[in-house]
Tab-separated table of C-alpha atoms in Angstrom:
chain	number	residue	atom	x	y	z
A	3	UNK	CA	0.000	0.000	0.000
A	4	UNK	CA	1.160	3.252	-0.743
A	5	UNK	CA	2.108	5.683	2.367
A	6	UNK	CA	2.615	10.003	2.419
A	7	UNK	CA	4.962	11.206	5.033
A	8	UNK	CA	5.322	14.544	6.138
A	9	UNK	CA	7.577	14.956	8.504
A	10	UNK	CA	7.851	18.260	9.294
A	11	UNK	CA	4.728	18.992	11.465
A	12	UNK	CA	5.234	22.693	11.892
A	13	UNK	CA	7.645	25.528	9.707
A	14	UNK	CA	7.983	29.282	10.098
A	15	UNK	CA	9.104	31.358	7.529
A	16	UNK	CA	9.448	35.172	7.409
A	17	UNK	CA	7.262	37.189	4.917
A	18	UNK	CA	9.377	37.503	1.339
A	19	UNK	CA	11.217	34.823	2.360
A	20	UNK	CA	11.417	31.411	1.189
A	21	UNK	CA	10.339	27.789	2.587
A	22	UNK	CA	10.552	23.848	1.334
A	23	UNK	CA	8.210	22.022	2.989
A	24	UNK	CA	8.922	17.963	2.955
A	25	UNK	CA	7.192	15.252	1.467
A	26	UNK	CA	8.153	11.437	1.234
A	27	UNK	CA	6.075	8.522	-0.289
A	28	UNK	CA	6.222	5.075	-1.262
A	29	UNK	CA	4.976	3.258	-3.558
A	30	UNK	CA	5.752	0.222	-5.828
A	31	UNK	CA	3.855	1.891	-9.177
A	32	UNK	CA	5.982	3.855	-11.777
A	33	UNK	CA	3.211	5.457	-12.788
A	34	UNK	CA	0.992	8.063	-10.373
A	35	UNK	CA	0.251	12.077	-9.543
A	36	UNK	CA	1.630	13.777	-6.644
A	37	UNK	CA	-0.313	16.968	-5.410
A	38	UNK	CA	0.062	19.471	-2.685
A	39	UNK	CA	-3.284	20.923	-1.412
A	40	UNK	CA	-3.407	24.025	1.046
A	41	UNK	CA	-5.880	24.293	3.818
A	42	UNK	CA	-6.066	27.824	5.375
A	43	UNK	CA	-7.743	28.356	8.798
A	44	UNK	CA	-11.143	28.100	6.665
A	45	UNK	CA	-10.607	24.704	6.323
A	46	UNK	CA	-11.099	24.732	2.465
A	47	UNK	CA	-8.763	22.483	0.435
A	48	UNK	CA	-7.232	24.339	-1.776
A	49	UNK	CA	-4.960	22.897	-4.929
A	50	UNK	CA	-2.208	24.170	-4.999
A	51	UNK	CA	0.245	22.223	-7.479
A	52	UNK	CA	0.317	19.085	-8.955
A	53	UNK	CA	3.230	16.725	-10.665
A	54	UNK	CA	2.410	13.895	-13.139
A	55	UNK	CA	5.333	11.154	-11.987
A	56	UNK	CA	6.159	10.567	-15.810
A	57	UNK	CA	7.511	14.005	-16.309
A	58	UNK	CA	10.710	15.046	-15.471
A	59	UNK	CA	9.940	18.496	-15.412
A	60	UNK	CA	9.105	20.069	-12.135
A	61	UNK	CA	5.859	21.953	-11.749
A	62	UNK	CA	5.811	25.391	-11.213
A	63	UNK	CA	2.915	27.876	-10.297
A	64	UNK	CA	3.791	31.167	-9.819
A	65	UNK	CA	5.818	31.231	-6.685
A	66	UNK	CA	5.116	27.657	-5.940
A	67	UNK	CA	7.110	25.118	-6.854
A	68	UNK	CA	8.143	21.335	-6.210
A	69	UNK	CA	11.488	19.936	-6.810
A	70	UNK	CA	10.455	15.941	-7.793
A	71	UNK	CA	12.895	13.485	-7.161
A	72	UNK	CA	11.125	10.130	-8.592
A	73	UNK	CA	14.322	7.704	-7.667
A	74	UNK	CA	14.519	8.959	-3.993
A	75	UNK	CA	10.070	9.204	-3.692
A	76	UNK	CA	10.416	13.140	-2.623
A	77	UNK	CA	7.932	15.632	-3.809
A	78	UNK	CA	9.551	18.763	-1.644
A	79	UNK	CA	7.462	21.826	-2.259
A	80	UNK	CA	8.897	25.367	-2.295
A	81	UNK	CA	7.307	28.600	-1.750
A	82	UNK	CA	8.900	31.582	-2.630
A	83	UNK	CA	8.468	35.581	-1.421
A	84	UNK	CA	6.316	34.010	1.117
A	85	UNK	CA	2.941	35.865	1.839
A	86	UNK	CA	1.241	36.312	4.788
A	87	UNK	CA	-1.924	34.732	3.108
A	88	UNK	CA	0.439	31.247	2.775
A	89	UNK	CA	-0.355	30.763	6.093
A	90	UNK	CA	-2.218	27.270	6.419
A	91	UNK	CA	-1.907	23.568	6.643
A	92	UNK	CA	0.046	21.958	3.766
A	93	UNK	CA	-0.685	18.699	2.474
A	94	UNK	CA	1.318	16.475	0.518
A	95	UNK	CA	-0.930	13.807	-1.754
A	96	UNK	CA	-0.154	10.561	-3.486
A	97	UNK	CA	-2.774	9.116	-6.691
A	98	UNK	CA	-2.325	6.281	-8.081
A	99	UNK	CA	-2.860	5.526	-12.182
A	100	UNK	CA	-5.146	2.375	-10.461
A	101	UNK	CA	-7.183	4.433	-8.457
A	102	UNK	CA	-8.741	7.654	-8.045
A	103	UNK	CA	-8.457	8.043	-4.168
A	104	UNK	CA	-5.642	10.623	-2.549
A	105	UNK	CA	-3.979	8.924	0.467
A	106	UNK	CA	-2.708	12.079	2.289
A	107	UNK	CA	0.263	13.005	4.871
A	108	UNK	CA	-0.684	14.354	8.406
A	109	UNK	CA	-0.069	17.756	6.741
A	110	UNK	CA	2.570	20.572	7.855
A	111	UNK	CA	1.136	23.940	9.645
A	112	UNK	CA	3.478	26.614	7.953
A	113	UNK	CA	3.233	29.934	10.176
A	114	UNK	CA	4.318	33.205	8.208
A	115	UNK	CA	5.798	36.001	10.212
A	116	UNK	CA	5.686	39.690	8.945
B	6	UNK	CA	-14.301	28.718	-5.090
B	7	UNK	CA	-13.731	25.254	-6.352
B	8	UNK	CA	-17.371	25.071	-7.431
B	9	UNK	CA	-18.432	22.009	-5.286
B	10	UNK	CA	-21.094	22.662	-3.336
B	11	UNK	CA	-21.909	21.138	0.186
B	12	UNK	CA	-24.833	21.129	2.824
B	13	UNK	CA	-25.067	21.791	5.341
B	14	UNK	CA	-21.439	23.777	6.497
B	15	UNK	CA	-22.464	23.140	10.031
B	16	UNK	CA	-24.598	20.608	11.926
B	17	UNK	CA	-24.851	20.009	15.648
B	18	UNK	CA	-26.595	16.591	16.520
B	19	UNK	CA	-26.422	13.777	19.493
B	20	UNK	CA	-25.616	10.773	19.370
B	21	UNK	CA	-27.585	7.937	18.404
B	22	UNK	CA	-29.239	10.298	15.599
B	23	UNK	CA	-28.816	10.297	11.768
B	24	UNK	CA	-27.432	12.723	9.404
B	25	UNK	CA	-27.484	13.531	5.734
B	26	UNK	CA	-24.600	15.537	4.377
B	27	UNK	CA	-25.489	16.751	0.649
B	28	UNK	CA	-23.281	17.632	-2.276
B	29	UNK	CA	-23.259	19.073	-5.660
B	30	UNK	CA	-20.367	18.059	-7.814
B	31	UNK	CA	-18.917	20.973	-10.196
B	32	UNK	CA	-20.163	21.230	-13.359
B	33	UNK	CA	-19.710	18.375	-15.594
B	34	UNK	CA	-17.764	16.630	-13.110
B	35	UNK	CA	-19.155	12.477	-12.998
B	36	UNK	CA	-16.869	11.447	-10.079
B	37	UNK	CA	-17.565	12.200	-6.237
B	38	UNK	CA	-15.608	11.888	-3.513
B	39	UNK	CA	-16.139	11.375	0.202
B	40	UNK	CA	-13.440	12.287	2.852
B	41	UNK	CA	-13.532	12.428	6.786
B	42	UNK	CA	-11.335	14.671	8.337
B	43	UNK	CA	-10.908	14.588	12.215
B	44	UNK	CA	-8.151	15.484	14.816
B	45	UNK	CA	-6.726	12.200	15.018
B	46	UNK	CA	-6.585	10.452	11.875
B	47	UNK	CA	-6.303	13.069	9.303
B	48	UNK	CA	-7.651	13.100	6.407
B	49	UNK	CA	-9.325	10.025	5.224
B	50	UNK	CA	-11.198	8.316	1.877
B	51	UNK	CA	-14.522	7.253	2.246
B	52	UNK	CA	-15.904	6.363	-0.855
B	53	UNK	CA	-16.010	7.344	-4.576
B	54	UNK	CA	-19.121	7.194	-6.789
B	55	UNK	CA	-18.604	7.769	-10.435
B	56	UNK	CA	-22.000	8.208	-12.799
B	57	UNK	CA	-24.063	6.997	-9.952
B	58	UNK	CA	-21.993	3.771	-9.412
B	59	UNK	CA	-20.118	3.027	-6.550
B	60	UNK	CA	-16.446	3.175	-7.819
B	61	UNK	CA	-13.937	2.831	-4.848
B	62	UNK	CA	-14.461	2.050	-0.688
B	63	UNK	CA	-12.087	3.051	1.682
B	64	UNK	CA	-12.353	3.382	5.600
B	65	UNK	CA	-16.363	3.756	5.828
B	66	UNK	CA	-17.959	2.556	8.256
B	67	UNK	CA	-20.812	0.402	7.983
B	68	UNK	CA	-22.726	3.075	9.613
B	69	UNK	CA	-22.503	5.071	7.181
B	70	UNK	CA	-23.608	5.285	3.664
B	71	UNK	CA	-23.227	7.289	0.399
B	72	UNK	CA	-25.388	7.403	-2.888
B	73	UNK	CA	-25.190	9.310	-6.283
B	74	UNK	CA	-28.202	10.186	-7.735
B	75	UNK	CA	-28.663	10.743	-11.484
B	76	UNK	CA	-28.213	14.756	-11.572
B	77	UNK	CA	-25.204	13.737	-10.032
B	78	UNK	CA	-25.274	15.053	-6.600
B	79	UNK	CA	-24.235	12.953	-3.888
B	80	UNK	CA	-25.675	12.349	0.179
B	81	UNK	CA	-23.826	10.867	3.077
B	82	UNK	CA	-25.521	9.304	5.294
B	83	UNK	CA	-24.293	8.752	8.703
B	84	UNK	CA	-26.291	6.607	11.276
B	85	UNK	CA	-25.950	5.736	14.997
B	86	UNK	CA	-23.922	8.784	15.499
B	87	UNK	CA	-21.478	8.839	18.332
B	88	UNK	CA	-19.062	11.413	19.964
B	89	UNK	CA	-16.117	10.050	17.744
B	90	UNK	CA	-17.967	10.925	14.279
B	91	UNK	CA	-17.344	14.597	15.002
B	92	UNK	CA	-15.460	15.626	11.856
B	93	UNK	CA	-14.932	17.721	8.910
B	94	UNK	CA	-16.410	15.592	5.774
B	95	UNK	CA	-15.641	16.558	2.986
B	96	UNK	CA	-16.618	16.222	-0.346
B	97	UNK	CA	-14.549	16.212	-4.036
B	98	UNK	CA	-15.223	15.730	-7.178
B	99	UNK	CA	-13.348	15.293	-10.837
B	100	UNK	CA	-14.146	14.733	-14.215
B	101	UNK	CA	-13.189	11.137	-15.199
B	102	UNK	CA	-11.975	7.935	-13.476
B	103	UNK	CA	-8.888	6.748	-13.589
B	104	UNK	CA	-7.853	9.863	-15.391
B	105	UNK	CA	-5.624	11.649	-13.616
B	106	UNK	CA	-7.892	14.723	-13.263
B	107	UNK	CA	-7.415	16.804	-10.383
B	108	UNK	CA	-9.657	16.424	-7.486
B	109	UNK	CA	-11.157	19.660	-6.170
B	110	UNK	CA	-12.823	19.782	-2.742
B	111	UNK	CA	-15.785	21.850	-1.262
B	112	UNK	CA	-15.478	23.867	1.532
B	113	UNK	CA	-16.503	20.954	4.308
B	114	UNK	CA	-19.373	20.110	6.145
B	115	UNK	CA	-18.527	20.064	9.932
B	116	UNK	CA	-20.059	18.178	12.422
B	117	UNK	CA	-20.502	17.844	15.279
B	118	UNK	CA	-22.059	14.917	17.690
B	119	UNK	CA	-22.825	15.729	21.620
């Protein structure tokens, strides 16, 4: 079965700054979709990037990025000029091409001081 | 605003009583998507339906039931309530199955079981 690990429960950063939060998974497919959602205190998930395994390409969204490391099973997410509005719960997500469920990590609360 | 729609965003209810959670897929969308959210165990699958089948199960119990009706909205039924049901559901939808589209969420239904 696949697993997400997050093992950073809680990061700081300071506004304009940057910040990588840390995601590890594993999984015996070759083939799958790695996401990061955001939930902000309003408890909404929000999308924030995704990463189709099969490209090497990293996935970049404005100041959001990943850095995808397929051999190792890291999806690290960085956020650049960090904004006070980044303030929320990060999630790291693993789909597989079998199945349409996300299996989630426990998250990472990412605080964002002015 | 993802455009998933869910009813009701709050609900207060003792245990032993019955519930119906409601949602309206986005536009187009043929899979839905159930996921429980509480303190403790993070974020997990319920079930998927996908064009008013039942597509995928995951950690639902058998207290609890989902359908998806033929305009494509969705219910979640939850029976025999107790205190440890007291969650955030929420519910997702996507285009496809199996397709690799990205699941969007609603904003969460929470409740709440005294």
């Amino acid at each position: 079965a696949q697993t997400v690990t997050q093992s950073q429960p809680e990061m700081s950063v300071q506004e304009a700054e940057t910040v990588t939060l840390s995601c590890t998974y594993d999984t015996s497919e070759s083939d799958y979709y790695l996401f990061w959602y955001k939930q902000p205190p309003s408890r909404q998930m929000i999308l924030v990037i995704r990463q189709e395994a099969y490209k090497q390409q990293n996935a970049t969204e404005n100041r959001f990025s990943v850095n995808f490391q397929k051999a190792a099973k890291s999806f690290s997410l960085k956020i650049s000029d960090s904004q006070l509005g980044d303030a929320a719960m990060y999630f790291c997500a693993y789909r597989s091409y079998n199945t349409d469920k996300l299996i989630f990590g426990t998250g990472t609360r990412l605080q964002v001081f002015p | 605003d993802s455009g998933v729609t869910q009813t009701p965003k709050h609900l207060i209810t003792a245990t032993g009583q019955r519930v119906t959670l409601r949602c309206s897929p986005r536009s187009g969308d043929l899979s839905v998507y159930w996921y429980q959210q509480s303190l403790d165990q993070g974020l997990q699958f319920l079930i998927q339906y996908y064009n008013g089948e039942e597509r995928a199960k995951g950690n639902i119990l058998e207290r609890f039931s989902a359908q998806q009706f033929p305009d494509l909205h969705s219910e979640l039924n939850l029976s025999s309530l107790e205190l440890g049901d007291s969650a955030l559901y929420f519910c997702a939808s996507s285009p496809g199955s199996l397709s690799g589209n990205t699941i969007y969420f609603g904003e969460g239904s929470w409740l709440t079981v005294v």
